[in-house]
Amino acid sequence: MSANMESTIMEKIVSLCKRKGFIFQSSEIYGGITSCYDYGPLGVEMKKNIKDYWWKNMVQYRSDIEGLDAAILMHPRVWEASGHIAGFTDPLVDCKKCKHRFRADQVDTPGVCPDCGGELTAERQFNLMFKTFMGPVEDAAAIVYLRPETAQGIYVNFLNVQQAARRKIPFGIAQIGKAFRNEITPGNFTFRTREFEQMEMQFFVKPGTDKEWFEYWKERRIQWYYKLGIDKDKLRFHQHNEKELAHYATAAYDIEYQFPFGTMELEGIHNRTDFDLTKHKEYSGKELSYFEEATKERFIPYIIETSAGCDRTLLTTLIDSYEEQELDNDTRIVLHLAPHIAPIKAAVFPLVKRDGMPELAHKIVDSLRLNYMVFYDESGAVGRRYRRQDEVGTPFCITVDSQSLDDQTVTIRDRDTMQQDRISLDKIAQYIAEKVAVPQI
Ligand code: ATP
């Protein structure tokens, strides 16, 4: 596929997101603000569904992981202990001619501006953490940071959770929440933004069992993307080499997806060893080791981390599921979203706006909406209504026609096969429930 075609796909996704209400530019009426996005009516549902799919598989369907929702603002010492104040930096270079700014590690020819060929400045390290002040006095003592990852909220709560939930090692703590990074080069729509949501799980294990658990989580996490319906051929693992490994990790793999703009990271799986708890023990002066009753051993647990981005996952599913088909002299746009993450599960149409069909259709909507997002539509030809739902990934369209009033049946159309089945009214709820259930990985 040519570069031109590829960029067109991204343009189409951005346009669909705005037109249909998935994602808008933040503060658009003021001209927008770089790299900040708002999720519209469909986007917010889809994001909620992705988080729900993650939470169910990482917490609810398991017996060894607890949930947490820690504050975004934390004690500033946390970021000293974690190494973020000293080392959470990217190398920044500026073009002396066009003044554009780049991450030095993303420039192809060192010293040469990729945009105008001008000379680049020497590298300087730029800390990615957003700083702000707590309380009314804006001095050095009041500096706090917007968290650049959710993980630290988990580490500092390790003992709280372990004791409150009466957990034995191995066990994990999962959290979904906002993170902020003052990225030098945000871009590719929601792929790299300065405010984003992470879905992170930290699994605490006995040293010596870490390699095994690392392999286990690597496998679990790729399965999660497979069951999200993402094209397996576009997903791959990338193992970090010595140079790429973070200072705290002994092993790291990224799950990558082949985006139209390059093969990029969706999730990181890291063996963080005992680095985090050792550092927090040192900086806080609190004992963070764990006593294992069975063996009478005391140790600092090792941590296996799985760190995924919610916004990146959502963008990936939109790109991966987008299809244009030429049908009846028209272009049919379909999002083949996995039913469990589709924003609307079913749309209900009366074939015509009379003869009691709207009333029956409303009755179906009212009963289904107790469990799912459903949509009622009576405007325009039924074919057009199907197309509108295909474009936003609604997996099922239910049509009430004149036969429905006689024999209490409706047609139910599948988005992907476009096949229509006739089923009785009392079977609709079960039919939908089976197809949209959140799968277990
Ligand atoms: P990258 O190499 O893309 O900058 P990273 O290695 O810094 O990412 P991690 O610190 O491992 O990323 O963060 C875990 C996950 O959080 C990433 O895999 C990604 O899904 C998400 N994420 C990180 N930074 C951003 C961002 N600026 N915008 C959106 N999502 C992000």
Short mmCIF file of C-alpha atoms and ligand atoms in Angstrom, two decimals:
data_model
loop_
_atom_site.label_atom_id
_atom_site.label_comp_id
_atom_site.label_asym_id
_atom_site.label_seq_id
_atom_site.Cartn_x
_atom_site.Cartn_y
_atom_site.Cartn_z
CA MET A 1 0.00 0.00 0.00
CA SER A 2 1.42 3.43 -0.88
CA ALA A 3 2.14 6.08 1.76
CA ASN A 4 -0.59 8.15 0.18
CA MET A 5 -3.21 5.41 0.59
CA GLU A 6 -2.07 4.85 4.16
CA SER A 7 -2.52 8.45 5.16
CA THR A 8 -5.92 8.37 3.53
CA ILE A 9 -6.99 5.59 5.87
CA MET A 10 -6.04 7.69 8.89
CA GLU A 11 -7.87 10.68 7.41
CA LYS A 12 -10.93 8.53 6.92
CA ILE A 13 -10.80 7.29 10.50
CA VAL A 14 -10.39 10.83 11.88
CA SER A 15 -13.28 12.04 9.76
CA LEU A 16 -15.55 9.13 10.74
CA CYS A 17 -14.72 9.70 14.40
CA LYS A 18 -15.85 13.29 14.22
CA ARG A 19 -18.85 12.74 11.93
CA LYS A 20 -20.26 9.91 14.02
CA GLY A 21 -19.29 11.13 17.46
CA PHE A 22 -16.46 8.81 18.49
CA ILE A 23 -13.69 11.38 19.01
CA PHE A 24 -13.53 15.18 18.73
CA GLN A 25 -10.63 17.59 18.90
CA SER A 26 -10.54 19.10 22.39
CA SER A 27 -11.72 22.75 22.65
CA GLU A 28 -12.44 22.71 18.93
CA ILE A 29 -14.42 25.96 18.91
CA TYR A 30 -11.25 27.72 20.12
CA GLY A 31 -9.16 26.19 17.37
CA GLY A 32 -8.35 23.05 19.36
CA ILE A 33 -5.43 22.21 21.60
CA THR A 34 -2.65 20.00 20.29
CA SER A 35 -2.91 16.31 21.05
CA CYS A 36 -5.94 16.55 23.33
CA TYR A 37 -9.12 14.73 22.35
CA ASP A 38 -12.64 14.36 23.68
CA TYR A 39 -14.61 11.13 23.38
CA GLY A 40 -18.11 11.70 22.03
CA PRO A 41 -21.30 9.67 22.61
CA LEU A 42 -20.07 6.57 20.75
CA GLY A 43 -16.44 6.91 21.80
CA VAL A 44 -17.27 7.03 25.48
CA GLU A 45 -19.32 3.82 25.19
CA MET A 46 -16.59 2.05 23.29
CA LYS A 47 -13.91 3.15 25.73
CA LYS A 48 -16.05 1.94 28.61
CA ASN A 49 -16.47 -1.43 26.87
CA ILE A 50 -12.72 -1.81 26.27
CA LYS A 51 -12.02 -1.03 29.93
CA ASP A 52 -14.74 -3.45 30.97
CA TYR A 53 -13.23 -6.21 28.79
CA TRP A 54 -9.83 -5.55 30.38
CA TRP A 55 -11.21 -5.36 33.93
CA LYS A 56 -13.26 -8.51 33.58
CA ASN A 57 -10.28 -10.50 32.34
CA MET A 58 -7.73 -9.01 34.69
CA VAL A 59 -9.88 -8.82 37.85
CA GLN A 60 -13.41 -10.19 37.81
CA TYR A 61 -12.84 -13.49 35.99
CA ARG A 62 -9.77 -14.28 38.11
CA SER A 63 -9.19 -15.09 41.72
CA ASP A 64 -5.68 -13.67 42.12
CA ILE A 65 -5.97 -9.97 41.22
CA GLU A 66 -7.42 -7.04 43.19
CA GLY A 67 -8.53 -3.69 41.80
CA LEU A 68 -7.37 -0.21 42.82
CA ASP A 69 -8.13 3.40 41.91
CA ALA A 70 -5.30 5.59 43.22
CA ALA A 71 -5.12 9.40 43.10
CA ILE A 72 -3.47 11.13 40.14
CA LEU A 73 -1.54 13.48 42.45
CA MET A 74 0.95 11.70 44.69
CA HIS A 75 3.62 12.66 47.20
CA PRO A 76 6.54 14.17 45.23
CA ARG A 77 8.99 11.74 46.85
CA VAL A 78 7.26 8.95 44.89
CA TRP A 79 8.76 10.35 41.69
CA GLU A 80 12.21 10.66 43.23
CA ALA A 81 12.06 7.03 44.34
CA SER A 82 10.77 5.80 40.98
CA GLY A 83 13.52 7.61 39.08
CA HIS A 84 11.10 9.80 37.12
CA ILE A 85 12.48 13.14 38.33
CA ALA A 86 16.02 12.23 37.37
CA GLY A 87 15.41 10.04 34.39
CA PHE A 88 11.97 10.34 32.79
CA THR A 89 13.34 12.39 29.95
CA ASP A 90 13.46 12.34 26.20
CA PRO A 91 16.30 13.87 24.18
CA LEU A 92 15.04 17.06 22.52
CA VAL A 93 16.51 18.82 19.47
CA ASP A 94 15.37 22.00 17.70
CA CYS A 95 15.85 23.01 14.09
CA LYS A 96 17.78 26.29 13.94
CA LYS A 97 16.09 27.17 10.64
CA CYS A 98 12.37 26.15 10.79
CA LYS A 99 12.25 25.96 14.61
CA HIS A 100 10.50 22.58 14.54
CA ARG A 101 11.15 20.33 17.51
CA PHE A 102 11.97 16.62 17.47
CA ARG A 103 12.84 13.71 19.69
CA ALA A 104 16.50 13.11 18.86
CA ASP A 105 15.96 9.34 18.75
CA GLN A 106 13.28 9.78 16.07
CA VAL A 107 15.45 11.78 13.65
CA ASP A 108 16.78 9.66 10.76
CA THR A 109 19.99 11.62 10.00
CA PRO A 110 21.56 12.95 13.20
CA GLY A 111 21.91 16.73 13.21
CA VAL A 112 19.70 17.23 10.15
CA CYS A 113 16.10 18.53 10.35
CA PRO A 114 13.70 15.97 8.79
CA ASP A 115 11.35 18.82 7.75
CA CYS A 116 13.63 21.39 6.07
CA GLY A 117 17.14 19.92 6.09
CA GLY A 118 18.34 22.68 8.43
CA GLU A 119 20.84 22.21 11.23
CA LEU A 120 19.63 20.77 14.53
CA THR A 121 20.73 21.98 17.96
CA ALA A 122 22.61 19.72 20.36
CA GLU A 123 20.45 17.33 22.38
CA ARG A 124 19.06 18.41 25.71
CA GLN A 125 17.14 16.22 28.10
CA PHE A 126 13.52 17.18 28.55
CA ASN A 127 11.51 15.83 31.51
CA LEU A 128 8.12 14.57 30.37
CA MET A 129 6.31 15.07 33.68
CA PHE A 130 3.72 17.83 33.99
CA LYS A 131 4.41 19.99 37.02
CA THR A 132 1.86 21.92 39.00
CA PHE A 133 1.49 23.42 42.48
CA MET A 134 -0.51 22.08 45.40
CA GLY A 135 -2.21 24.78 47.49
CA PRO A 136 -2.11 28.55 47.12
CA VAL A 137 1.68 29.11 47.23
CA GLU A 138 3.57 28.56 44.03
CA ASP A 139 7.03 27.74 45.39
CA ALA A 140 9.37 24.79 45.13
CA ALA A 141 7.92 23.16 48.25
CA ALA A 142 4.47 23.01 46.66
CA ILE A 143 5.46 21.26 43.41
CA VAL A 144 3.48 18.16 42.56
CA TYR A 145 3.34 16.16 39.34
CA LEU A 146 0.55 14.74 37.26
CA ARG A 147 1.37 11.04 37.27
CA PRO A 148 3.13 9.88 34.09
CA GLU A 149 2.01 6.26 34.73
CA THR A 150 -0.51 4.62 37.01
CA ALA A 151 1.92 1.95 38.23
CA GLN A 152 3.40 3.93 41.14
CA GLY A 153 -0.04 4.20 42.77
CA ILE A 154 -0.04 0.40 42.86
CA TYR A 155 3.47 0.01 44.30
CA VAL A 156 2.89 2.42 47.17
CA ASN A 157 -0.35 0.57 48.00
CA PHE A 158 1.19 -2.89 47.82
CA LEU A 159 0.98 -3.55 51.57
CA ASN A 160 -2.39 -1.82 51.99
CA VAL A 161 -3.97 -4.09 49.40
CA GLN A 162 -2.10 -7.22 50.46
CA GLN A 163 -3.19 -6.83 54.06
CA ALA A 164 -6.73 -5.58 53.46
CA ALA A 165 -7.47 -8.35 50.94
CA ARG A 166 -5.50 -10.92 53.00
CA ARG A 167 -3.49 -11.92 49.94
CA LYS A 168 -0.65 -14.36 49.66
CA ILE A 169 1.97 -14.00 46.99
CA PRO A 170 1.59 -14.46 44.01
CA PHE A 171 -1.18 -11.95 43.43
CA GLY A 172 -1.74 -8.86 41.34
CA ILE A 173 -3.17 -5.34 41.57
CA ALA A 174 -4.94 -3.82 38.58
CA GLN A 175 -5.78 -0.22 37.87
CA ILE A 176 -7.23 1.86 35.05
CA GLY A 177 -6.65 5.59 35.06
CA LYS A 178 -5.35 8.74 33.45
CA ALA A 179 -1.67 9.41 32.94
CA PHE A 180 0.01 12.55 31.62
CA ARG A 181 3.23 12.98 29.64
CA ASN A 182 4.47 16.19 28.11
CA GLU A 183 5.41 14.35 24.91
CA ILE A 184 7.76 16.19 22.56
CA THR A 185 6.16 14.80 19.44
CA PRO A 186 2.56 13.79 20.05
CA GLY A 187 0.66 12.73 16.97
CA ASN A 188 -1.01 10.16 14.78
CA PHE A 189 -4.40 11.14 16.16
CA THR A 190 -4.88 9.51 19.59
CA PHE A 191 -1.84 7.25 19.25
CA ARG A 192 0.44 9.58 21.19
CA THR A 193 -1.23 12.25 23.28
CA ARG A 194 -0.26 14.18 26.38
CA GLU A 195 -3.21 12.95 28.42
CA PHE A 196 -4.21 9.32 28.07
CA GLU A 197 -5.61 6.37 29.93
CA GLN A 198 -3.62 3.33 30.98
CA MET A 199 -4.76 -0.13 31.99
CA GLU A 200 -2.00 -1.51 34.17
CA MET A 201 -1.58 -4.64 36.23
CA GLN A 202 1.34 -5.36 38.53
CA PHE A 203 1.77 -9.00 39.53
CA PHE A 204 3.80 -9.62 42.70
CA VAL A 205 5.75 -12.87 42.71
CA LYS A 206 8.43 -14.68 44.65
CA PRO A 207 11.94 -14.11 43.22
CA GLY A 208 12.90 -17.15 41.20
CA THR A 209 9.36 -17.64 39.88
CA ASP A 210 9.44 -14.38 37.91
CA LYS A 211 10.55 -15.86 34.56
CA GLU A 212 7.69 -18.32 34.55
CA TRP A 213 5.12 -15.63 35.41
CA PHE A 214 6.59 -13.35 32.78
CA GLU A 215 5.97 -16.00 30.11
CA TYR A 216 2.48 -16.59 31.47
CA TRP A 217 1.51 -12.91 31.26
CA LYS A 218 3.04 -12.47 27.83
CA GLU A 219 0.79 -15.22 26.51
CA ARG A 220 -2.33 -14.00 28.37
CA ARG A 221 -1.93 -10.48 27.11
CA ILE A 222 -1.56 -11.33 23.41
CA GLN A 223 -4.68 -13.50 23.73
CA TRP A 224 -6.52 -10.43 25.00
CA TYR A 225 -5.83 -8.64 21.70
CA TYR A 226 -6.75 -11.73 19.67
CA LYS A 227 -10.15 -11.90 21.34
CA LEU A 228 -10.60 -8.23 20.65
CA GLY A 229 -10.85 -9.35 17.05
CA ILE A 230 -7.63 -7.64 15.94
CA ASP A 231 -5.96 -9.16 12.88
CA LYS A 232 -3.40 -11.65 14.27
CA ASP A 233 -1.07 -11.05 11.33
CA LYS A 234 -0.74 -7.40 12.33
CA LEU A 235 0.15 -8.13 15.94
CA ARG A 236 3.61 -9.17 17.06
CA PHE A 237 5.95 -9.24 20.03
CA HIS A 238 9.01 -7.08 20.07
CA GLN A 239 11.68 -8.06 22.57
CA HIS A 240 13.67 -5.19 24.05
CA ASN A 241 17.38 -5.53 23.48
CA GLU A 242 20.02 -4.48 26.04
CA LYS A 243 19.93 -0.87 24.84
CA GLU A 244 16.14 -0.57 24.94
CA LEU A 245 15.68 -2.16 28.36
CA ALA A 246 14.60 0.30 31.05
CA HIS A 247 16.96 0.57 34.04
CA TYR A 248 14.48 -1.36 36.23
CA ALA A 249 13.76 -4.28 33.90
CA THR A 250 15.52 -7.58 33.22
CA ALA A 251 13.18 -8.56 30.41
CA ALA A 252 10.64 -6.65 28.37
CA TYR A 253 8.41 -7.35 25.41
CA ASP A 254 6.14 -4.93 23.63
CA ILE A 255 2.98 -6.08 21.92
CA GLU A 256 3.05 -4.17 18.66
CA TYR A 257 0.49 -3.51 15.94
CA GLN A 258 1.14 -2.71 12.33
CA PHE A 259 -0.45 0.74 12.10
CA PRO A 260 -0.72 2.54 8.75
CA PHE A 261 2.03 4.86 10.07
CA GLY A 262 4.39 2.13 11.24
CA THR A 263 4.60 -0.85 13.58
CA MET A 264 4.21 0.56 17.07
CA GLU A 265 3.70 -0.42 20.69
CA LEU A 266 0.27 -1.22 22.14
CA GLU A 267 1.38 -2.65 25.44
CA GLY A 268 4.54 -3.29 27.43
CA ILE A 269 5.17 -6.43 29.50
CA HIS A 270 8.08 -6.00 31.87
CA ASN A 271 9.93 -7.97 34.49
CA ARG A 272 10.65 -5.09 36.89
CA THR A 273 12.42 -7.30 39.46
CA ASP A 274 12.39 -5.93 43.03
CA PHE A 275 13.41 -2.48 41.81
CA ASP A 276 10.19 -0.63 42.66
CA LEU A 277 9.50 -1.95 46.13
CA THR A 278 13.19 -1.70 47.07
CA LYS A 279 13.27 1.95 46.03
CA HIS A 280 10.04 2.81 47.85
CA LYS A 281 11.30 1.03 50.94
CA GLU A 282 14.49 3.08 50.77
CA TYR A 283 12.81 6.45 50.16
CA SER A 284 9.84 6.03 52.52
CA GLY A 285 11.68 4.19 55.27
CA LYS A 286 8.75 1.73 55.42
CA GLU A 287 9.26 -2.02 55.44
CA LEU A 288 7.82 -3.29 52.15
CA SER A 289 9.07 -6.85 52.26
CA TYR A 290 6.72 -9.80 52.45
CA PHE A 291 6.83 -12.65 54.93
CA GLU A 292 5.91 -16.02 53.49
CA GLU A 293 4.26 -18.10 56.21
CA ALA A 294 4.74 -21.44 54.52
CA THR A 295 8.52 -21.16 54.12
CA LYS A 296 9.19 -18.59 56.90
CA GLU A 297 11.06 -16.55 54.30
CA ARG A 298 11.05 -12.77 54.03
CA PHE A 299 11.65 -11.19 50.62
CA ILE A 300 10.89 -8.18 48.42
CA PRO A 301 8.56 -9.45 45.72
CA TYR A 302 9.46 -9.24 42.06
CA ILE A 303 6.96 -7.49 39.82
CA ILE A 304 5.70 -8.52 36.41
CA GLU A 305 3.98 -5.56 34.82
CA THR A 306 1.48 -5.47 31.97
CA SER A 307 0.91 -1.90 30.83
CA ALA A 308 -1.61 -1.16 28.09
CA GLY A 309 -3.04 2.04 26.67
CA CYS A 310 -6.79 2.34 26.43
CA ASP A 311 -6.78 5.10 23.82
CA ARG A 312 -4.28 3.22 21.67
CA THR A 313 -6.36 0.06 21.86
CA LEU A 314 -9.47 1.94 20.82
CA LEU A 315 -7.67 3.56 17.88
CA THR A 316 -6.30 0.16 16.85
CA THR A 317 -9.72 -1.47 16.83
CA LEU A 318 -11.13 1.35 14.69
CA ILE A 319 -8.30 1.10 12.15
CA ASP A 320 -8.26 -2.69 12.14
CA SER A 321 -12.02 -3.09 11.75
CA TYR A 322 -12.58 -0.42 9.09
CA GLU A 323 -13.72 -1.67 5.72
CA GLU A 324 -15.13 -0.08 2.58
CA GLN A 325 -17.17 -2.26 0.24
CA GLU A 326 -18.58 -1.37 -3.15
CA LEU A 327 -22.20 -2.47 -3.00
CA ASP A 328 -25.21 -1.51 -5.16
CA ASN A 329 -23.29 1.39 -6.76
CA ASP A 330 -22.52 2.78 -3.36
CA THR A 331 -19.71 2.57 -0.84
CA ARG A 332 -20.66 0.63 2.26
CA ILE A 333 -18.48 1.56 5.24
CA VAL A 334 -18.39 -1.08 7.97
CA LEU A 335 -16.64 -1.24 11.30
CA HIS A 336 -16.27 -4.94 12.06
CA LEU A 337 -15.90 -4.28 15.78
CA ALA A 338 -15.96 -7.22 18.18
CA PRO A 339 -19.58 -7.19 19.47
CA HIS A 340 -18.47 -6.84 23.09
CA ILE A 341 -16.75 -3.51 22.43
CA ALA A 342 -19.21 -2.10 19.87
CA PRO A 343 -20.73 1.09 21.30
CA ILE A 344 -24.28 0.16 20.33
CA LYS A 345 -25.20 -3.51 20.53
CA ALA A 346 -28.45 -3.41 18.57
CA ALA A 347 -30.52 -0.97 16.56
CA VAL A 348 -34.27 -1.44 16.31
CA PHE A 349 -36.28 -0.25 13.32
CA PRO A 350 -39.99 -0.24 12.53
CA LEU A 351 -40.22 -0.96 8.80
CA VAL A 352 -42.73 1.88 8.46
CA LYS A 353 -43.95 4.54 10.87
CA ARG A 354 -47.47 3.18 11.22
CA ASP A 355 -49.68 0.13 11.89
CA GLY A 356 -48.32 -0.32 15.43
CA MET A 357 -44.75 -1.05 14.24
CA PRO A 358 -43.13 1.91 16.07
CA GLU A 359 -44.89 0.90 19.29
CA LEU A 360 -43.60 -2.66 19.12
CA ALA A 361 -40.10 -1.46 18.20
CA HIS A 362 -40.11 0.90 21.22
CA LYS A 363 -41.15 -1.99 23.43
CA ILE A 364 -38.14 -4.02 22.24
CA VAL A 365 -35.81 -1.06 22.80
CA ASP A 366 -37.16 -0.49 26.30
CA SER A 367 -36.54 -4.07 27.34
CA LEU A 368 -33.06 -4.38 25.77
CA ARG A 369 -31.78 -1.05 27.10
CA LEU A 370 -31.84 -2.39 30.64
CA ASN A 371 -28.73 -4.38 29.67
CA TYR A 372 -27.21 -2.74 26.59
CA MET A 373 -26.90 0.44 24.62
CA VAL A 374 -29.57 0.16 21.92
CA PHE A 375 -30.74 2.62 19.32
CA TYR A 376 -34.17 3.31 17.85
CA ASP A 377 -34.33 4.61 14.30
CA GLU A 378 -37.41 5.18 12.14
CA SER A 379 -36.06 7.71 9.66
CA GLY A 380 -35.40 6.95 6.00
CA ALA A 381 -35.35 3.72 4.03
CA VAL A 382 -34.39 0.61 5.97
CA GLY A 383 -31.32 0.13 3.74
CA ARG A 384 -30.03 3.55 4.76
CA ARG A 385 -30.66 2.75 8.39
CA TYR A 386 -28.62 -0.45 8.09
CA ARG A 387 -25.77 1.51 6.52
CA ARG A 388 -25.75 4.07 9.31
CA GLN A 389 -25.37 1.29 11.86
CA ASP A 390 -22.72 -0.56 9.82
CA GLU A 391 -20.62 2.59 9.84
CA VAL A 392 -20.54 2.73 13.64
CA GLY A 393 -20.09 -1.02 14.09
CA THR A 394 -23.51 -1.99 15.49
CA PRO A 395 -23.49 -5.79 15.26
CA PHE A 396 -27.26 -6.36 15.09
CA CYS A 397 -30.22 -4.60 13.52
CA ILE A 398 -33.70 -5.72 14.47
CA THR A 399 -36.56 -4.86 12.15
CA VAL A 400 -40.23 -4.91 13.06
CA ASP A 401 -42.38 -5.51 9.96
CA SER A 402 -46.00 -6.36 9.29
CA GLN A 403 -45.39 -10.04 9.95
CA SER A 404 -44.12 -9.10 13.43
CA LEU A 405 -47.58 -7.91 14.40
CA ASP A 406 -49.15 -11.20 13.27
CA ASP A 407 -46.72 -13.76 14.60
CA GLN A 408 -44.56 -11.93 17.18
CA THR A 409 -41.31 -12.40 15.21
CA VAL A 410 -38.74 -9.89 13.96
CA THR A 411 -35.83 -10.02 11.54
CA ILE A 412 -32.37 -9.74 13.01
CA ARG A 413 -29.57 -8.78 10.64
CA ASP A 414 -25.92 -9.57 11.21
CA ARG A 415 -23.57 -6.68 10.37
CA ASP A 416 -20.76 -8.86 9.01
CA THR A 417 -22.69 -11.43 6.96
CA MET A 418 -25.66 -9.11 6.26
CA GLN A 419 -27.76 -12.23 6.68
CA GLN A 420 -31.22 -11.81 8.17
CA ASP A 421 -32.82 -14.37 10.44
CA ARG A 422 -36.36 -14.36 11.68
CA ILE A 423 -36.65 -14.97 15.39
CA SER A 424 -39.46 -14.70 17.89
CA LEU A 425 -39.69 -11.70 20.19
CA ASP A 426 -39.04 -13.73 23.30
CA LYS A 427 -35.71 -15.00 21.88
CA ILE A 428 -34.17 -11.58 21.13
CA ALA A 429 -32.70 -10.94 24.57
CA GLN A 430 -30.95 -14.31 24.72
CA TYR A 431 -29.75 -14.05 21.11
CA ILE A 432 -28.05 -10.71 21.78
CA ALA A 433 -26.76 -11.73 25.21
CA GLU A 434 -24.88 -14.72 23.78
CA LYS A 435 -23.27 -12.70 21.01
CA VAL A 436 -22.18 -9.65 23.02
CA ALA A 437 -20.98 -11.41 26.20
CA VAL A 438 -17.51 -10.32 27.29
CA PRO A 439 -15.22 -13.23 26.33
CA GLN A 440 -12.84 -14.83 28.78
CA ILE A 441 -9.24 -15.07 27.58
P1 ATP B 1 6.28 4.84 23.62
O1 ATP B 1 7.55 4.06 23.34
O2 ATP B 1 5.22 4.70 22.55
O3 ATP B 1 6.51 6.25 24.05
P2 ATP B 1 6.33 3.83 26.27
O4 ATP B 1 7.24 2.66 26.09
O5 ATP B 1 6.82 5.07 26.86
O6 ATP B 1 5.61 4.14 24.88
P3 ATP B 1 4.93 2.73 28.48
O7 ATP B 1 5.58 3.64 29.44
O8 ATP B 1 5.35 1.30 28.46
O9 ATP B 1 5.04 3.34 27.02
O10 ATP B 1 3.35 2.86 28.64
C1 ATP B 1 2.49 1.77 28.52
C2 ATP B 1 1.40 2.00 27.51
O11 ATP B 1 0.75 3.25 27.72
C3 ATP B 1 1.91 2.09 26.07
O12 ATP B 1 2.09 0.80 25.53
C4 ATP B 1 0.78 2.84 25.40
O13 ATP B 1 -0.28 1.96 25.05
C5 ATP B 1 0.32 3.79 26.49
N1 ATP B 1 0.93 5.10 26.26
C6 ATP B 1 2.16 5.51 26.67
N2 ATP B 1 2.36 6.79 26.28
C7 ATP B 1 1.25 7.18 25.63
C8 ATP B 1 0.86 8.40 24.98
N3 ATP B 1 1.65 9.47 24.98
N4 ATP B 1 -0.37 8.45 24.40
C9 ATP B 1 -1.20 7.39 24.42
N5 ATP B 1 -0.88 6.22 25.01
C10 ATP B 1 0.33 6.11 25.59
#
